Coordinates of C-alpha atoms in Angstrom, one line a residue:
X1041 CA 77.1 115.6 119.0
X1042 CA 78.5 118.7 117.2
X1043 CA 80.1 118.8 113.7
X1044 CA 83.8 119.6 113.9
X1045 CA 84.9 122.4 111.7
X1046 CA 87.0 121.2 108.8
X1047 CA 90.7 121.6 109.4
X1048 CA 94.0 120.0 108.3
X1049 CA 95.3 117.9 111.2
X1050 CA 98.5 116.9 109.4
X1051 CA 101.7 118.9 108.7
X1052 CA 101.9 120.6 105.3
X1053 CA 99.3 122.5 103.3
X1054 CA 96.6 120.7 101.4
X1055 CA 97.5 120.3 97.7
X1056 CA 95.9 122.7 95.2
X1057 CA 94.9 122.1 91.6
X1058 CA 96.9 124.2 89.1
X1059 CA 95.1 125.3 86.0
X1060 CA 97.2 126.1 82.9
X1061 CA 95.4 128.1 80.2
X1062 CA 97.4 127.2 77.1
X1063 CA 97.2 129.3 74.0
X1064 CA 98.6 129.8 70.5
X1065 CA 101.5 132.1 71.0
X1066 CA 101.3 133.9 67.6
X1067 CA 100.6 137.6 68.1
X1068 CA 99.0 140.2 65.8
X1069 CA 95.7 138.6 65.7
X1070 CA 95.6 134.9 66.7
X1071 CA 96.5 135.0 70.4
X1072 CA 94.6 138.2 71.0
X1073 CA 91.4 136.6 69.6
X1074 CA 91.8 133.6 71.9
X1075 CA 92.8 135.2 75.2
X1076 CA 89.2 135.6 76.5
X1077 CA 88.0 132.2 75.5
X1078 CA 91.1 130.4 76.9
X1079 CA 91.1 132.2 80.2
X1080 CA 87.3 131.7 80.3
X1081 CA 87.9 127.9 80.2
X1082 CA 90.3 128.1 83.1
X1083 CA 87.9 130.2 85.2
X1084 CA 85.0 127.8 84.4
X1085 CA 87.2 124.9 85.4
X1086 CA 88.2 126.5 88.6
X1087 CA 84.5 127.2 89.5
X1088 CA 83.6 123.6 88.6
X1089 CA 86.3 122.0 90.8
X1090 CA 85.7 124.3 93.8
X1091 CA 82.0 123.6 93.6
X1092 CA 82.3 119.8 93.3
X1093 CA 85.4 118.8 95.3
X1094 CA 86.4 118.7 99.0
X1095 CA 89.4 117.2 100.7
X1096 CA 88.6 114.3 103.0
X1097 CA 89.1 116.7 105.9
X1098 CA 86.2 118.8 104.7
X1099 CA 88.2 121.8 103.4
X1100 CA 87.3 123.1 100.0
X1101 CA 89.8 122.3 97.2
X1102 CA 91.6 125.4 96.1
X1103 CA 92.6 126.1 92.5
X1104 CA 95.4 128.3 91.2
X1105 CA 95.3 129.7 87.7
X1106 CA 98.5 130.8 85.9
X1107 CA 98.8 134.5 85.8
X1108 CA 98.7 134.6 82.0
X1109 CA 97.9 132.3 79.2
X1110 CA 100.8 130.0 78.3
X1111 CA 102.0 130.5 74.8
X1112 CA 105.6 129.3 75.2
X1113 CA 108.2 128.1 77.6
X1114 CA 108.8 131.5 79.3
X1115 CA 105.2 131.6 80.4
X1116 CA 105.2 127.9 81.2
X1117 CA 108.2 128.5 83.5
X1118 CA 106.3 131.4 85.2
X1119 CA 103.3 129.2 85.8
X1120 CA 105.5 126.4 87.2
X1121 CA 107.2 128.8 89.6
X1122 CA 103.8 130.1 90.8
X1123 CA 102.4 126.6 91.2
X1124 CA 105.4 125.6 93.3
X1125 CA 105.0 128.7 95.5
X1126 CA 101.3 128.1 95.9
X1127 CA 101.5 124.4 96.7
X1128 CA 100.0 123.0 93.6
X1129 CA 100.0 119.2 93.5
X1130 CA 97.9 118.5 90.4
X1131 CA 97.8 120.2 87.0
X1132 CA 95.2 120.5 84.3
X1133 CA 96.0 122.3 81.0
X1134 CA 93.1 123.7 79.1
X1135 CA 92.9 125.0 75.6
X1136 CA 90.4 125.6 72.8
X1137 CA 93.1 125.9 70.1
X1138 CA 96.4 124.8 68.6
X1139 CA 99.4 125.6 70.8
X1140 CA 103.1 124.8 70.7
X1141 CA 103.1 121.4 72.5
X1142 CA 106.6 120.8 73.8
X1143 CA 107.0 124.5 74.6
X1144 CA 103.8 124.8 76.7
X1145 CA 103.5 121.4 78.4
X1146 CA 103.8 120.7 82.2
X1147 CA 107.2 119.0 82.6
X1148 CA 107.1 118.3 86.4
X1149 CA 107.6 114.5 86.5
X1150 CA 105.9 114.1 90.0
X1151 CA 102.7 116.1 89.3
X1152 CA 99.7 114.2 88.0
X1153 CA 98.6 116.0 84.8
X1154 CA 95.7 116.1 82.4
X1155 CA 95.0 118.1 79.3
X1156 CA 91.5 119.2 78.3
X1157 CA 91.3 120.0 74.6
X1158 CA 88.0 121.9 73.8
X1159 CA 86.0 120.1 71.1
X1160 CA 85.2 123.1 68.8
X1161 CA 85.5 123.5 65.1
X1162 CA 86.7 127.1 65.0
X1163 CA 90.2 126.2 66.3
X1164 CA 92.0 122.9 66.5
X1165 CA 92.0 122.2 70.2
X1166 CA 91.9 118.5 69.5
X1167 CA 95.0 118.8 67.3
X1168 CA 97.0 120.4 70.1
X1169 CA 95.7 117.7 72.5
X1170 CA 97.0 114.9 70.3
X1171 CA 100.3 116.7 69.7
X1172 CA 101.1 117.5 73.3
X1173 CA 100.1 114.0 74.5
X1174 CA 102.5 112.6 71.9
X1175 CA 105.2 114.9 73.5
X1176 CA 104.2 113.6 77.0
X1177 CA 104.5 110.0 75.8
X1178 CA 107.9 110.7 74.1
X1179 CA 109.3 112.3 77.2
X1180 CA 108.0 109.6 79.6
X1181 CA 105.5 111.9 81.3
X1182 CA 102.1 110.1 81.2
X1183 CA 99.1 112.5 81.0
X1184 CA 95.4 112.0 80.9
X1185 CA 93.5 113.1 77.8
X1186 CA 90.1 114.9 78.2
X1187 CA 88.1 115.5 75.1
X1188 CA 84.3 115.8 74.8
X1189 CA 82.5 113.6 72.4
X1190 CA 80.2 116.4 71.1
X1191 CA 81.3 119.6 69.3
X1192 CA 80.7 122.8 71.2
X1193 CA 80.3 126.3 69.9
X1194 CA 83.2 128.7 70.6
X1195 CA 81.2 130.8 73.0
X1196 CA 79.9 127.8 75.0
X1197 CA 81.4 128.0 78.5
X1198 CA 79.6 124.9 79.8
X1199 CA 81.4 121.7 80.8
X1200 CA 79.7 118.7 79.1
X1201 CA 78.8 115.7 81.3
X1202 CA 81.4 113.3 79.8
X1203 CA 84.1 115.9 80.2
X1204 CA 83.0 116.6 83.8
X1205 CA 83.2 112.9 84.7
X1206 CA 86.7 112.7 83.5
X1207 CA 87.8 115.9 85.1
X1208 CA 86.5 114.8 88.5
X1209 CA 87.9 111.3 88.2
X1210 CA 91.3 112.7 87.4
X1211 CA 91.2 115.4 90.0
X1212 CA 90.2 113.0 92.8
X1213 CA 93.0 110.6 92.0
X1214 CA 95.5 113.3 91.5
X1215 CA 94.7 115.0 94.8
X1216 CA 95.0 111.6 96.5
X1217 CA 98.5 111.2 95.1
X1218 CA 99.5 114.8 96.2
X1219 CA 97.9 114.4 99.6
X1220 CA 99.9 111.2 100.5
X1221 CA 103.2 112.7 99.4
X1222 CA 105.3 113.6 102.4
X1223 CA 103.1 111.9 105.0
X1224 CA 103.8 108.7 106.9
X1225 CA 102.4 105.3 107.6
X1226 CA 102.8 104.6 111.3
X1227 CA 103.3 101.0 112.4
X1228 CA 102.2 100.6 116.0
X1229 CA 104.0 97.4 116.7
X1230 CA 105.4 95.0 114.1
X1231 CA 104.4 91.7 112.5
X1232 CA 101.1 90.2 113.6
X1233 CA 100.8 86.4 113.7
X1234 CA 103.1 86.0 110.6
X1235 CA 100.7 88.0 108.4
X1236 CA 102.9 89.1 105.4
X1237 CA 100.9 92.3 105.0
X1238 CA 102.2 93.5 108.4
X1239 CA 105.9 93.0 107.2
X1240 CA 106.4 96.7 106.2
X1241 CA 108.4 97.3 103.1
X1242 CA 109.6 100.9 103.3
X1243 CA 110.5 101.0 99.6
X1244 CA 106.9 100.5 98.6
X1245 CA 105.8 103.4 100.7
X1246 CA 108.7 105.6 99.6
X1247 CA 109.0 104.8 95.9
X1248 CA 105.3 104.3 94.9
X1249 CA 103.5 106.6 97.4
X1250 CA 106.1 109.2 98.4
X1251 CA 105.4 108.4 102.0
X1252 CA 107.6 107.6 105.0
X1253 CA 107.6 104.5 107.2
X1254 CA 107.4 105.3 110.9
X1255 CA 107.3 102.7 113.7
X1256 CA 106.8 102.6 117.4
X1257 CA 107.0 99.5 119.6
X1258 CA 103.8 98.7 121.4
X1259 CA 105.7 99.2 124.7
X1260 CA 105.1 102.9 123.9
X1261 CA 101.5 102.4 124.8
X1262 CA 102.4 100.9 128.2
X1263 CA 104.8 103.9 128.9
X1264 CA 102.2 106.4 128.0
X1265 CA 99.4 104.7 130.0
X1266 CA 101.6 104.3 133.1
X1267 CA 103.1 107.8 132.9
X1268 CA 99.7 109.3 132.0
X1269 CA 100.9 110.9 128.7
X1270 CA 97.5 111.9 127.4
X1271 CA 95.2 114.8 128.0
X1272 CA 93.5 114.0 131.3
X1273 CA 90.5 116.3 130.6
X1274 CA 89.9 114.6 127.3
X1275 CA 90.2 111.2 128.9
X1276 CA 87.5 112.1 131.4
X1277 CA 85.3 113.4 128.6
X1278 CA 85.9 110.2 126.5
X1279 CA 85.2 107.8 129.3
X1280 CA 81.9 109.5 130.1
X1281 CA 80.9 109.4 126.4
X1282 CA 81.8 105.7 126.2
X1283 CA 79.8 104.9 129.3
X1284 CA 76.8 106.7 127.8
X1285 CA 76.9 105.6 124.2
X1286 CA 79.0 102.4 123.9
X1287 CA 76.7 99.6 125.0
X1288 CA 78.2 96.3 126.1
X1289 CA 77.0 93.2 124.3
X1290 CA 76.8 89.6 125.5
X1291 CA 79.8 87.9 126.9
X1292 CA 80.7 84.9 124.6
X1293 CA 83.2 83.4 127.0
X1294 CA 82.8 80.2 129.0
X1295 CA 82.2 81.0 132.7
X1296 CA 85.7 80.3 133.8
X1297 CA 87.1 82.7 131.2
X1298 CA 84.8 85.6 132.0
X1299 CA 86.2 88.7 133.7
X1300 CA 84.6 90.3 136.7
X1301 CA 82.7 93.6 136.4
X1302 CA 85.6 95.3 138.1
X1303 CA 88.1 94.0 135.5
X1304 CA 85.8 95.0 132.7
X1305 CA 85.7 98.5 134.1
X1306 CA 89.5 98.6 134.1
X1307 CA 89.5 97.3 130.6
X1308 CA 87.2 100.2 129.4
X1309 CA 89.6 102.7 131.0
X1310 CA 92.5 101.0 129.3
X1311 CA 91.0 100.9 125.8
X1312 CA 89.9 104.5 126.0
X1313 CA 93.5 105.5 126.9
X1314 CA 94.8 103.4 124.0
X1315 CA 92.5 105.2 121.6
X1316 CA 93.8 108.6 122.8
X1317 CA 97.4 107.4 122.6
X1318 CA 97.1 105.9 119.1
X1319 CA 95.6 109.2 117.8
X1320 CA 98.3 111.3 119.5
X1321 CA 101.0 109.0 118.0
X1322 CA 99.5 109.6 114.6
X1323 CA 98.9 113.3 114.5
X1324 CA 100.3 114.7 117.7
X1325 CA 98.5 116.7 120.4
X1326 CA 99.4 120.2 121.4
X1327 CA 97.9 119.6 124.9
X1328 CA 100.7 117.3 125.7
X1329 CA 103.2 120.1 125.4
X1330 CA 101.6 121.9 128.2
X1331 CA 101.9 118.8 130.3
X1332 CA 105.6 118.7 129.8
X1333 CA 105.7 116.2 126.9
X1334 CA 107.0 118.4 124.1
X1335 CA 108.4 115.5 122.0
X1336 CA 105.3 113.4 122.3
X1337 CA 103.1 116.3 121.4
X1338 CA 104.5 116.3 117.8
X1339 CA 103.2 112.9 116.7
X1340 CA 104.4 111.2 113.5
X1341 CA 102.4 113.1 110.8
X1342 CA 100.7 109.7 110.0
X1343 CA 98.0 109.8 107.3
X1344 CA 97.4 106.1 108.1
X1345 CA 98.5 103.6 110.7
X1346 CA 98.2 100.0 111.9
X1347 CA 98.0 98.3 115.3
X1348 CA 99.7 95.0 115.6
X1349 CA 97.8 93.7 118.6
X1350 CA 98.0 90.0 118.2
X1351 CA 99.6 88.3 119.9
X1352 CA 102.3 90.0 121.9
X1353 CA 99.9 92.7 123.1
X1354 CA 96.6 90.9 123.2
X1355 CA 97.9 87.9 125.1
X1356 CA 98.4 90.2 128.1
X1357 CA 96.6 93.5 127.5
X1358 CA 93.1 94.5 126.3
X1359 CA 92.8 94.2 122.5
X1360 CA 92.9 97.1 120.1
X1361 CA 89.4 96.6 118.7
X1362 CA 87.9 99.7 120.4
X1363 CA 90.9 101.8 119.5
X1364 CA 90.5 100.8 115.8
X1365 CA 86.7 101.1 115.8
X1366 CA 86.5 104.6 117.2
X1367 CA 89.4 106.0 115.2
X1368 CA 88.1 104.5 111.9
X1369 CA 84.6 105.9 112.6
X1370 CA 83.6 109.5 111.6
X1371 CA 82.8 110.5 115.2
X1372 CA 83.9 110.2 118.8
X1373 CA 83.6 112.2 122.1
X1374 CA 84.8 115.3 120.4
X1375 CA 82.0 115.3 117.8
X1376 CA 81.6 114.4 114.1
X1377 CA 85.0 114.6 112.4
X1378 CA 87.1 113.1 109.7
X1379 CA 87.7 109.4 110.1
X1380 CA 91.2 108.1 110.7
X1381 CA 92.7 105.1 108.8
X1382 CA 93.9 102.4 111.2
X1383 CA 94.6 98.9 109.9
X1384 CA 93.9 95.9 112.1
X1385 CA 96.9 93.6 112.7
X1386 CA 99.1 96.3 111.2
X1387 CA 98.3 95.0 107.7
X1388 CA 99.6 98.0 105.8
X1389 CA 98.8 96.3 102.5
X1390 CA 95.1 96.6 103.5
X1391 CA 95.6 100.0 105.3
X1392 CA 96.9 101.7 102.2
X1393 CA 93.8 100.7 100.1
X1394 CA 91.7 102.0 103.1
X1395 CA 93.7 105.2 102.7
X1396 CA 93.0 105.2 98.9
X1397 CA 89.3 104.8 99.5
X1398 CA 89.2 107.5 102.1
X1399 CA 91.0 110.0 100.0
X1400 CA 88.9 109.3 97.0
X1401 CA 85.5 109.2 98.7
X1402 CA 85.9 111.2 101.9
X1403 CA 84.2 108.4 103.8
X1404 CA 85.4 106.1 106.6
X1405 CA 86.5 102.6 105.5
X1406 CA 85.6 99.1 106.5
X1407 CA 88.4 96.7 107.4
X1408 CA 87.4 93.0 107.1
X1409 CA 88.6 89.5 106.9
X1410 CA 87.5 88.1 103.6
X1411 CA 86.4 85.2 105.7
X1412 CA 84.3 82.7 103.7
X1413 CA 82.3 82.0 100.5
X1414 CA 78.9 80.7 101.2
X1415 CA 77.4 78.8 98.2
X1416 CA 73.7 78.5 97.9
X1417 CA 74.0 74.8 98.6
X1418 CA 76.0 75.5 101.8
X1419 CA 73.5 78.0 103.0
X1420 CA 70.6 75.6 102.4
X1421 CA 72.5 72.7 104.1
X1422 CA 73.3 74.7 107.2
X1423 CA 70.1 76.8 107.6
X1424 CA 67.5 75.2 105.4
X1425 CA 67.1 78.4 103.5
X1426 CA 67.2 78.5 99.7
X1427 CA 68.9 81.7 98.5
X1428 CA 67.3 83.6 95.7
X1429 CA 67.6 87.0 93.9
X1430 CA 70.8 88.7 94.9
X1431 CA 71.9 85.7 96.8
X1432 CA 71.4 83.1 94.1
X1433 CA 75.1 83.0 93.3
X1434 CA 76.2 82.9 96.9
X1435 CA 77.7 85.5 99.2
X1436 CA 81.1 86.4 100.7
X1437 CA 81.1 86.7 104.5
X1438 CA 83.2 89.7 105.5
X1439 CA 83.8 89.4 109.2
X1440 CA 86.6 90.9 111.1
X1441 CA 88.4 89.5 114.2
X1442 CA 89.4 93.1 115.0
X1443 CA 87.3 96.2 114.4
X1444 CA 85.6 98.2 111.7
X1445 CA 84.1 101.6 111.4
X1446 CA 80.7 102.1 113.1
X1447 CA 79.7 104.0 109.9
X1448 CA 79.7 100.5 108.4
X1449 CA 76.4 99.7 110.1
X1450 CA 74.7 101.5 107.2
X1451 CA 72.6 103.6 109.6
X1452 CA 73.4 106.8 107.7
X1453 CA 71.0 107.7 104.9
X1454 CA 71.3 109.3 101.5
X1455 CA 68.1 109.7 99.5
X1456 CA 66.4 107.4 102.0
X1457 CA 68.8 104.6 101.3
X1458 CA 71.6 103.2 103.6
X1459 CA 74.9 104.9 103.1
X1460 CA 78.3 105.9 104.5
X1461 CA 78.8 109.6 104.1
X1462 CA 81.6 112.1 104.4
X1463 CA 81.7 113.5 107.9
X1464 CA 80.4 116.9 107.0
X1465 CA 77.1 115.3 105.7
X1466 CA 76.5 113.2 108.8
X1467 CA 73.8 114.3 111.2
X1468 CA 73.8 113.8 115.0
X1469 CA 70.8 111.6 114.6
X1470 CA 72.7 109.3 112.3
X1471 CA 75.6 109.1 114.8
X1472 CA 73.1 108.0 117.4
X1473 CA 71.7 105.3 115.1
X1474 CA 75.2 104.0 114.3
X1475 CA 76.0 103.7 118.1
X1476 CA 72.7 102.1 118.9
X1477 CA 73.3 99.5 116.2
X1478 CA 76.7 98.6 117.7
X1479 CA 77.6 96.5 120.7
X1480 CA 81.0 96.1 122.3
X1481 CA 81.1 92.5 123.5
X1482 CA 83.7 91.3 126.0
X1483 CA 86.5 89.9 123.8
X1484 CA 86.7 86.2 123.1
X1485 CA 89.5 85.2 125.4
X1486 CA 90.5 82.2 123.4
X1487 CA 91.6 84.8 120.8
X1488 CA 92.3 87.7 123.1
X1489 CA 93.6 86.4 126.5
X1490 CA 94.1 90.0 127.7
X1491 CA 90.5 90.9 127.3
X1492 CA 89.1 94.1 125.9
X1493 CA 86.0 94.6 123.8
X1494 CA 85.2 93.5 120.2
X1495 CA 82.9 95.6 118.0
X1496 CA 79.8 93.8 116.9
X1497 CA 77.2 94.9 114.3
X1498 CA 75.5 93.8 111.1
X1499 CA 75.9 95.9 108.0
X1500 CA 72.6 96.8 106.3
X1501 CA 72.2 95.5 102.8
X1502 CA 71.7 97.4 99.5
X1503 CA 74.8 99.7 99.8
X1504 CA 77.0 100.0 96.8
X1505 CA 80.6 99.2 97.9
X1506 CA 84.0 98.6 96.4
X1507 CA 86.5 96.1 98.0
X1508 CA 90.2 96.5 97.2
X1509 CA 93.5 95.1 98.3
X1510 CA 97.2 95.6 97.5
X1511 CA 99.4 92.5 97.2
X1512 CA 103.2 92.4 96.9
X1513 CA 104.7 89.9 94.5
X1514 CA 108.4 89.1 94.4
X1515 CA 110.0 90.4 91.2
X1516 CA 106.9 92.3 90.3
X1517 CA 106.1 94.7 93.1
X1518 CA 102.7 95.9 94.2
X1519 CA 99.5 95.0 92.4
X1520 CA 95.9 96.0 93.3
X1521 CA 92.6 94.1 93.2
X1522 CA 89.3 95.9 92.8
X1523 CA 85.8 94.4 93.2
X1524 CA 82.6 96.5 93.0
X1525 CA 79.4 95.1 94.4
X1526 CA 76.7 95.5 97.0
X1527 CA 76.1 94.7 100.7
X1528 CA 73.2 92.3 101.0
X1529 CA 70.8 91.2 103.7
X1530 CA 70.2 87.6 104.7
X1531 CA 67.0 86.6 106.6
X1532 CA 67.8 87.3 110.3
X1533 CA 67.8 83.7 111.5
X1534 CA 69.8 82.5 108.5
X1535 CA 72.4 85.2 109.0
X1536 CA 72.6 84.5 112.7
X1537 CA 73.2 80.8 112.2
X1538 CA 76.1 81.5 109.9
X1539 CA 77.6 84.3 112.1
X1540 CA 77.4 82.0 115.2
X1541 CA 79.6 79.5 113.4
X1542 CA 82.4 82.1 113.3
X1543 CA 82.0 84.6 116.1
X1544 CA 78.9 86.7 117.1
X1545 CA 81.1 89.4 118.7
X1546 CA 82.6 90.5 115.4
X1547 CA 81.1 92.9 112.8
X1548 CA 79.6 91.2 109.7
X1549 CA 79.1 92.5 106.2
X1550 CA 77.5 90.3 103.6
X1551 CA 79.1 91.1 100.2
X1552 CA 78.1 90.1 96.7
X1553 CA 80.4 91.4 93.9
X1554 CA 79.1 92.4 90.5
X1555 CA 79.7 89.6 88.1
X1556 CA 80.9 89.8 84.5
X1557 CA 80.6 86.2 83.4
X1558 CA 84.3 85.7 82.8
X1559 CA 87.6 85.5 84.6
X1560 CA 87.6 85.9 88.4
X1561 CA 84.2 87.6 88.2
X1562 CA 82.4 84.8 86.4
X1563 CA 80.9 83.9 89.7
X1564 CA 81.1 84.8 93.4
X1565 CA 83.1 81.8 94.3
X1566 CA 85.9 82.7 91.9
X1567 CA 86.1 86.3 93.3
X1568 CA 86.8 84.7 96.7
X1569 CA 89.2 82.2 95.3
X1570 CA 91.2 84.8 93.4
X1571 CA 91.4 87.3 96.3
X1572 CA 95.1 87.8 97.1
X1573 CA 95.1 87.8 100.9
X1574 CA 92.9 87.4 104.0
X1575 CA 91.9 91.0 104.3
X1576 CA 89.9 93.5 102.2
X1577 CA 89.3 97.3 102.4
X1578 CA 85.7 98.2 101.7
X1579 CA 84.7 101.7 100.7
X1580 CA 81.2 103.0 100.2
X1581 CA 80.2 103.6 96.5
X1582 CA 81.4 102.2 93.3
X1583 CA 84.8 103.9 93.2
X1584 CA 86.6 101.2 91.2
X1585 CA 87.1 103.7 88.3
X1586 CA 88.7 106.2 90.6
X1587 CA 91.0 103.5 92.1
X1588 CA 92.1 102.4 88.6
X1589 CA 93.0 106.0 87.7
X1590 CA 94.9 106.4 91.0
X1591 CA 96.7 103.2 90.5
X1592 CA 97.9 104.2 87.0
X1593 CA 99.3 107.5 88.4
X1594 CA 101.2 105.5 91.0
X1595 CA 102.2 102.8 88.4
X1596 CA 100.5 100.0 90.4
X1597 CA 99.0 97.5 87.9
X1598 CA 95.5 96.2 88.5
X1599 CA 95.5 92.4 88.8
X1600 CA 91.7 91.9 88.8
X1601 CA 88.7 94.2 88.5
X1602 CA 85.1 94.2 87.4
X1603 CA 84.9 97.9 86.5
X1604 CA 82.9 98.7 83.3
X1605 CA 85.2 99.7 80.5
X1606 CA 83.5 103.1 80.2
X1607 CA 84.7 103.9 83.7
X1608 CA 88.3 103.1 83.1
X1609 CA 90.4 106.3 82.7
X1610 CA 94.2 106.0 82.5
X1611 CA 96.9 108.2 80.8
X1612 CA 96.5 108.1 77.0
X1613 CA 100.0 106.5 76.5
X1614 CA 98.6 103.3 78.1
X1615 CA 97.2 102.6 74.6
X1616 CA 100.7 102.3 73.2
X1617 CA 101.2 99.2 75.3
X1618 CA 98.3 97.2 73.8
X1619 CA 94.6 97.4 74.2
X1620 CA 94.0 100.5 76.3
X1621 CA 91.6 98.7 78.7
X1622 CA 93.5 95.5 78.9
X1623 CA 95.3 94.1 81.9
X1624 CA 98.4 93.3 79.9
X1625 CA 98.8 96.9 78.7
X1626 CA 98.4 98.2 82.2
X1627 CA 101.2 95.8 83.5
X1628 CA 103.5 96.8 80.6
X1629 CA 102.9 100.5 81.0
X1630 CA 103.5 100.4 84.8
X1631 CA 106.7 98.4 84.3
X1632 CA 107.9 100.8 81.6
X1633 CA 107.4 104.0 83.5
X1634 CA 108.3 102.6 86.9
X1635 CA 107.1 103.7 90.3
X1636 CA 106.3 107.4 90.6
X1637 CA 109.1 108.4 93.1
X1638 CA 111.8 105.9 92.1
X1639 CA 113.5 108.2 89.6

């Protein structure tokens, strides 16, 4: 199991971070004395970003520094021209001193922007920071304010921890915005079982995310399977890998519903072809051109996708569970590689939060039904077990009637603890453990008449995770929900009794959100009660602060969250709409500035 070398599998270059060293333009003493310090800040920031950031595809983040310090509009224009030429998608202005705010500021309305004002007493960097942020607010160009809490000496080139945290949070969110721009969401099929999240609204993708809506009918899978529009060599490789590593689990079906061994063999061949086809539809495949399929070789430049499946497909053909599982995982027959983002039931309002989580963390994402809240009394009544410790407030059962990433088994390790890691950190041994913990059970034919194989595993407890979801509200637009918490373990027999009441062939994650004592997070039950839809996107780590920063850049208000106030980082102008951290201020600011790409 080899590690795939990082590469950009989509059209367009990866966005870069532009660094703008801003300076007091007055010559004959002032500017000359500040040139070295100002450009030193820019170079220190470039080194910091390139050391600490990678794109989700594993490539290092590149930084571009303006050719000169920016003391006025002429130099600002030169920097803007260079940034456009170099493919800059995010900008950070840095300065230790007073500068001419409206003359030096970044005026690109589509570029996420931040200003780092050095906290030093020799020159008024904080004064410029306040002045230029006032200009940003007045001109309707929200910007993030970065200012260290401790005074530094003029020759101190270090980046304080509090400044570093804000720089990284801003950069991750800004790069996510820039990476999505110009890509597509590919709907493979249409509406699944009346789920509103699979009714694609192109205006949301276009106006809030800068993305395109692409769609293919599921009959395209039939055409490509029957006409063999896939790489036959890779198909043979994939089928051998599947037979070696993907172990079948128990058949849950009643005897008269069970398929023969021959039919199951045919189903394996079909689901492997479906996985190849779905990937080729998303990103293209140059091998197809050599087979005479030049159009199909191009793909749809899709950074995320969804597979409708139920019911028009799954009533007759093998389900899409394997397709979704293997693409959402960080590995397949070609080795360890960047995970794809594929939403079950074409629920794009869950697929987009999966994309957010992937872009912010670099990890694969869990797609789950937010299936049931189990109170301590219910657990005791059904199993006889009295929950305690982390389970004393109950647990949310995340179990998916489709697929989820095999990384979600928790069989990867970080510092000896269960984790889900970016693909470049995953070892072959960890891949083997993930595969060994997963079973592919013949699909429940009362759900999936056409057969196929459902992914089954149990997520290990004690992983920090963040669950999120986008909901569309008539007259309001998109809102996002964020719940940080942990996966937990139930005693084996207790968990089995609960899982068997739903379906033992589907992957289970036991989730307990962090509680705040008030609002939707006053207890676990009210988190479940206030969740906006039947699905949730689960990302490894507590990335709620990153999600909130990203949402503010896109002008998507946060309808509920349990993120500590010290982790909330939004453009400074949000404070002009009420309490900076408040839900109301967030709603008013997002409504005032409007979706990022609508203007």
